[in-house]
Amino acid sequence: FASAFYLGYIIAQLPAGWFFDHHSIRLVLVTSMLVCTASFVGFVFATQFWQGTLLRLLIGASSSFSFIAVLYVARTYLPQRFFSLISGLTIAIGTLAASIGQIITTYAFQYLSWQLVFLIVGMQAAVLALLLMMPGLTLSRMSMNRSKGYIHDS
């Protein structure tokens, strides 16, 4: 199943960039997070190998939107001189989070079934998607003062 995740992750990065270029950041991120959450929960209930493989492919594809979103936001809303720093930090934090997540889930698997652990993680992703849908300060309300190199609320 792991290879299906990475295949989806790699293939979806180009379409993800197109979606961010043509649609609102919030719409694309929330949609991809909901697809990821639904696929994650569906994976728990998959009874056939092909279902598990397809759902892992969808998890990987929808997950790739998060990385592209960070690059898009960095390119669009931050001074160009920060792009490499933000890209590097994103990769470092993502790798660290995956490592810590593995430790936590390994510990959780000792006490809970893998299905319950996956459902808990899926519900946490759903909560994040709901938080993204909440009104408040959004990038669309922010403007960039490129000459001074900072973001301010308009």
PDB file of C-alpha atoms in Angstrom:
ATOM      1  CA  PHE A   1       0.000   0.000   0.000  1.00  0.00           C
ATOM      2  CA  ALA A   2       2.909   2.385   0.667  1.00  0.00           C
ATOM      3  CA  SER A   3       3.901   2.569  -2.984  1.00  0.00           C
ATOM      4  CA  ALA A   4       0.344   3.559  -3.963  1.00  0.00           C
ATOM      5  CA  PHE A   5       0.569   6.517  -1.570  1.00  0.00           C
ATOM      6  CA  TYR A   6       3.820   7.774  -3.109  1.00  0.00           C
ATOM      7  CA  LEU A   7       2.593   7.227  -6.655  1.00  0.00           C
ATOM      8  CA  GLY A   8      -0.491   9.356  -5.932  1.00  0.00           C
ATOM      9  CA  TYR A   9       1.632  11.971  -4.153  1.00  0.00           C
ATOM     10  CA  ILE A  10       3.994  12.361  -7.106  1.00  0.00           C
ATOM     11  CA  ILE A  11       1.357  12.338  -9.836  1.00  0.00           C
ATOM     12  CA  ALA A  12      -0.952  14.871  -8.150  1.00  0.00           C
ATOM     13  CA  GLN A  13       1.627  17.619  -7.628  1.00  0.00           C
ATOM     14  CA  LEU A  14       1.273  19.057 -11.142  1.00  0.00           C
ATOM     15  CA  PRO A  15      -2.525  19.199 -11.073  1.00  0.00           C
ATOM     16  CA  ALA A  16      -2.314  20.625  -7.534  1.00  0.00           C
ATOM     17  CA  GLY A  17      -0.274  23.555  -8.827  1.00  0.00           C
ATOM     18  CA  TRP A  18      -2.815  24.170 -11.570  1.00  0.00           C
ATOM     19  CA  PHE A  19      -5.698  24.147  -9.064  1.00  0.00           C
ATOM     20  CA  PHE A  20      -3.930  26.674  -6.826  1.00  0.00           C
ATOM     21  CA  ASP A  21      -3.234  28.908  -9.824  1.00  0.00           C
ATOM     22  CA  HIS A  22      -6.903  28.877 -10.895  1.00  0.00           C
ATOM     23  CA  HIS A  23      -8.956  28.560  -7.685  1.00  0.00           C
ATOM     24  CA  SER A  24      -8.944  29.964  -4.154  1.00  0.00           C
ATOM     25  CA  ILE A  25      -6.387  28.567  -1.730  1.00  0.00           C
ATOM     26  CA  ARG A  26      -9.063  27.816   0.856  1.00  0.00           C
ATOM     27  CA  LEU A  27     -11.314  25.928  -1.591  1.00  0.00           C
ATOM     28  CA  VAL A  28      -8.484  23.776  -2.920  1.00  0.00           C
ATOM     29  CA  LEU A  29      -7.010  23.042   0.523  1.00  0.00           C
ATOM     30  CA  VAL A  30     -10.339  22.224   2.175  1.00  0.00           C
ATOM     31  CA  THR A  31     -11.383  20.010  -0.736  1.00  0.00           C
ATOM     32  CA  SER A  32      -8.087  18.123  -0.746  1.00  0.00           C
ATOM     33  CA  MET A  33      -8.210  17.702   3.036  1.00  0.00           C
ATOM     34  CA  LEU A  34     -11.764  16.346   2.896  1.00  0.00           C
ATOM     35  CA  VAL A  35     -10.815  13.917   0.112  1.00  0.00           C
ATOM     36  CA  CYS A  36      -7.805  12.838   2.163  1.00  0.00           C
ATOM     37  CA  THR A  37      -9.936  12.385   5.291  1.00  0.00           C
ATOM     38  CA  ALA A  38     -12.632  10.422   3.467  1.00  0.00           C
ATOM     39  CA  SER A  39      -9.994   8.223   1.817  1.00  0.00           C
ATOM     40  CA  PHE A  40      -8.249   7.668   5.144  1.00  0.00           C
ATOM     41  CA  VAL A  41     -11.482   6.609   6.848  1.00  0.00           C
ATOM     42  CA  GLY A  42     -12.470   4.530   3.812  1.00  0.00           C
ATOM     43  CA  PHE A  43      -9.130   2.726   3.980  1.00  0.00           C
ATOM     44  CA  VAL A  44     -10.032   1.488   7.467  1.00  0.00           C
ATOM     45  CA  PHE A  45     -13.153  -0.180   6.091  1.00  0.00           C
ATOM     46  CA  ALA A  46     -11.674  -1.502   2.827  1.00  0.00           C
ATOM     47  CA  THR A  47     -12.234  -5.235   2.429  1.00  0.00           C
ATOM     48  CA  GLN A  48     -10.500  -5.804  -0.900  1.00  0.00           C
ATOM     49  CA  PHE A  49      -6.870  -5.246  -1.854  1.00  0.00           C
ATOM     50  CA  TRP A  50      -7.832  -3.065  -4.829  1.00  0.00           C
ATOM     51  CA  GLN A  51      -9.954  -0.853  -2.540  1.00  0.00           C
ATOM     52  CA  GLY A  52      -7.067  -0.356  -0.130  1.00  0.00           C
ATOM     53  CA  THR A  53      -4.697   0.401  -2.996  1.00  0.00           C
ATOM     54  CA  LEU A  54      -7.081   2.907  -4.601  1.00  0.00           C
ATOM     55  CA  LEU A  55      -7.722   4.646  -1.285  1.00  0.00           C
ATOM     56  CA  ARG A  56      -3.999   4.869  -0.496  1.00  0.00           C
ATOM     57  CA  LEU A  57      -3.496   6.375  -3.973  1.00  0.00           C
ATOM     58  CA  LEU A  58      -6.167   8.985  -3.157  1.00  0.00           C
ATOM     59  CA  ILE A  59      -4.590   9.667   0.243  1.00  0.00           C
ATOM     60  CA  GLY A  60      -1.251  10.329  -1.423  1.00  0.00           C
ATOM     61  CA  ALA A  61      -2.767  12.453  -4.187  1.00  0.00           C
ATOM     62  CA  SER A  62      -4.773  14.616  -1.800  1.00  0.00           C
ATOM     63  CA  SER A  63      -1.845  14.918   0.630  1.00  0.00           C
ATOM     64  CA  SER A  64       0.384  16.402  -2.042  1.00  0.00           C
ATOM     65  CA  PHE A  65      -1.797  19.514  -2.161  1.00  0.00           C
ATOM     66  CA  SER A  66      -0.542  20.605   1.272  1.00  0.00           C
ATOM     67  CA  PHE A  67       3.081  20.881   0.175  1.00  0.00           C
ATOM     68  CA  ILE A  68       2.157  22.694  -3.029  1.00  0.00           C
ATOM     69  CA  ALA A  69      -0.053  25.056  -0.968  1.00  0.00           C
ATOM     70  CA  VAL A  70       2.905  26.130   1.160  1.00  0.00           C
ATOM     71  CA  LEU A  71       4.999  26.804  -1.944  1.00  0.00           C
ATOM     72  CA  TYR A  72       2.132  28.722  -3.534  1.00  0.00           C
ATOM     73  CA  VAL A  73       1.587  30.885  -0.451  1.00  0.00           C
ATOM     74  CA  ALA A  74       5.325  31.532  -0.102  1.00  0.00           C
ATOM     75  CA  ARG A  75       5.606  32.550  -3.746  1.00  0.00           C
ATOM     76  CA  THR A  76       2.453  34.662  -3.764  1.00  0.00           C
ATOM     77  CA  TYR A  77       2.418  36.384  -0.389  1.00  0.00           C
ATOM     78  CA  LEU A  78       6.007  36.503   0.891  1.00  0.00           C
ATOM     79  CA  PRO A  79       9.074  38.311  -0.422  1.00  0.00           C
ATOM     80  CA  GLN A  80      11.008  36.226  -2.938  1.00  0.00           C
ATOM     81  CA  ARG A  81      14.064  36.103  -0.650  1.00  0.00           C
ATOM     82  CA  PHE A  82      12.108  33.877   1.788  1.00  0.00           C
ATOM     83  CA  PHE A  83      11.042  31.244  -0.760  1.00  0.00           C
ATOM     84  CA  SER A  84      14.051  28.925  -0.238  1.00  0.00           C
ATOM     85  CA  LEU A  85      13.837  29.257   3.528  1.00  0.00           C
ATOM     86  CA  ILE A  86      10.111  28.472   3.583  1.00  0.00           C
ATOM     87  CA  SER A  87      10.606  25.517   1.216  1.00  0.00           C
ATOM     88  CA  GLY A  88      13.373  24.091   3.378  1.00  0.00           C
ATOM     89  CA  LEU A  89      11.454  24.635   6.605  1.00  0.00           C
ATOM     90  CA  THR A  90       8.405  22.947   5.114  1.00  0.00           C
ATOM     91  CA  ILE A  91      10.381  19.854   4.140  1.00  0.00           C
ATOM     92  CA  ALA A  92      12.175  19.767   7.512  1.00  0.00           C
ATOM     93  CA  ILE A  93       8.978  20.184   9.547  1.00  0.00           C
ATOM     94  CA  GLY A  94       7.135  17.647   7.385  1.00  0.00           C
ATOM     95  CA  THR A  95       9.897  15.079   7.819  1.00  0.00           C
ATOM     96  CA  LEU A  96      10.055  15.713  11.560  1.00  0.00           C
ATOM     97  CA  ALA A  97       6.271  15.457  11.885  1.00  0.00           C
ATOM     98  CA  ALA A  98       6.251  12.161   9.966  1.00  0.00           C
ATOM     99  CA  SER A  99       8.968  10.789  12.253  1.00  0.00           C
ATOM    100  CA  ILE A 100       7.167  11.871  15.409  1.00  0.00           C
ATOM    101  CA  GLY A 101       3.880  10.575  14.000  1.00  0.00           C
ATOM    102  CA  GLN A 102       5.472   7.161  13.464  1.00  0.00           C
ATOM    103  CA  ILE A 103       6.623   7.059  17.078  1.00  0.00           C
ATOM    104  CA  ILE A 104       3.176   8.056  18.347  1.00  0.00           C
ATOM    105  CA  THR A 105       1.298   5.586  16.154  1.00  0.00           C
ATOM    106  CA  THR A 106       3.707   2.759  17.021  1.00  0.00           C
ATOM    107  CA  TYR A 107       2.966   3.428  20.678  1.00  0.00           C
ATOM    108  CA  ALA A 108      -0.781   3.670  20.009  1.00  0.00           C
ATOM    109  CA  PHE A 109      -0.769   0.353  18.095  1.00  0.00           C
ATOM    110  CA  GLN A 110       0.315  -1.374  21.304  1.00  0.00           C
ATOM    111  CA  TYR A 111      -2.973  -0.431  22.965  1.00  0.00           C
ATOM    112  CA  LEU A 112      -5.454   0.165  20.149  1.00  0.00           C
ATOM    113  CA  SER A 113      -6.305  -1.532  16.867  1.00  0.00           C
ATOM    114  CA  TRP A 114      -4.791  -0.025  13.736  1.00  0.00           C
ATOM    115  CA  GLN A 115      -8.314   0.733  12.524  1.00  0.00           C
ATOM    116  CA  LEU A 116      -9.105   2.825  15.606  1.00  0.00           C
ATOM    117  CA  VAL A 117      -5.775   4.657  15.377  1.00  0.00           C
ATOM    118  CA  PHE A 118      -6.426   5.445  11.706  1.00  0.00           C
ATOM    119  CA  LEU A 119      -9.962   6.656  12.502  1.00  0.00           C
ATOM    120  CA  ILE A 120      -8.578   8.963  15.202  1.00  0.00           C
ATOM    121  CA  VAL A 121      -6.023  10.391  12.785  1.00  0.00           C
ATOM    122  CA  GLY A 122      -8.736  10.770  10.121  1.00  0.00           C
ATOM    123  CA  MET A 123     -10.968  12.672  12.531  1.00  0.00           C
ATOM    124  CA  GLN A 124      -8.083  14.990  13.434  1.00  0.00           C
ATOM    125  CA  ALA A 125      -7.688  15.774   9.724  1.00  0.00           C
ATOM    126  CA  ALA A 126     -11.437  16.473   9.499  1.00  0.00           C
ATOM    127  CA  VAL A 127     -11.137  18.934  12.387  1.00  0.00           C
ATOM    128  CA  LEU A 128      -8.294  20.721  10.560  1.00  0.00           C
ATOM    129  CA  ALA A 129     -10.416  20.935   7.410  1.00  0.00           C
ATOM    130  CA  LEU A 130     -13.295  22.418   9.434  1.00  0.00           C
ATOM    131  CA  LEU A 131     -10.937  24.965  11.001  1.00  0.00           C
ATOM    132  CA  LEU A 132      -9.828  26.019   7.515  1.00  0.00           C
ATOM    133  CA  MET A 133     -13.456  26.650   6.573  1.00  0.00           C
ATOM    134  CA  MET A 134     -14.013  29.036   9.486  1.00  0.00           C
ATOM    135  CA  PRO A 135     -14.235  32.708   8.644  1.00  0.00           C
ATOM    136  CA  GLY A 136     -11.525  35.022   9.869  1.00  0.00           C
ATOM    137  CA  LEU A 137      -8.217  36.314   8.630  1.00  0.00           C
ATOM    138  CA  THR A 138      -7.529  34.829   5.232  1.00  0.00           C
ATOM    139  CA  LEU A 139      -4.809  35.350   2.705  1.00  0.00           C
ATOM    140  CA  SER A 140      -7.337  36.863   0.316  1.00  0.00           C
ATOM    141  CA  ARG A 141      -7.805  39.765   2.783  1.00  0.00           C
ATOM    142  CA  MET A 142      -4.090  40.299   3.141  1.00  0.00           C
ATOM    143  CA  SER A 143      -1.913  42.425   0.957  1.00  0.00           C
ATOM    144  CA  MET A 144       1.795  42.437   0.449  1.00  0.00           C
ATOM    145  CA  ASN A 145       4.032  45.434   0.719  1.00  0.00           C
ATOM    146  CA  ARG A 146       6.871  44.017  -1.365  1.00  0.00           C
ATOM    147  CA  SER A 147       9.044  47.096  -1.108  1.00  0.00           C
ATOM    148  CA  LYS A 148       9.237  46.736   2.680  1.00  0.00           C
ATOM    149  CA  GLY A 149       9.009  42.931   2.624  1.00  0.00           C
ATOM    150  CA  TYR A 150       6.175  42.258   5.045  1.00  0.00           C
ATOM    151  CA  ILE A 151       2.530  41.275   5.016  1.00  0.00           C
ATOM    152  CA  HIS A 152      -0.130  43.501   6.506  1.00  0.00           C
ATOM    153  CA  ASP A 153      -3.881  43.091   6.866  1.00  0.00           C
ATOM    154  CA  SER A 154      -5.800  45.383   4.501  1.00  0.00           C
TER     155      SER A 154
END
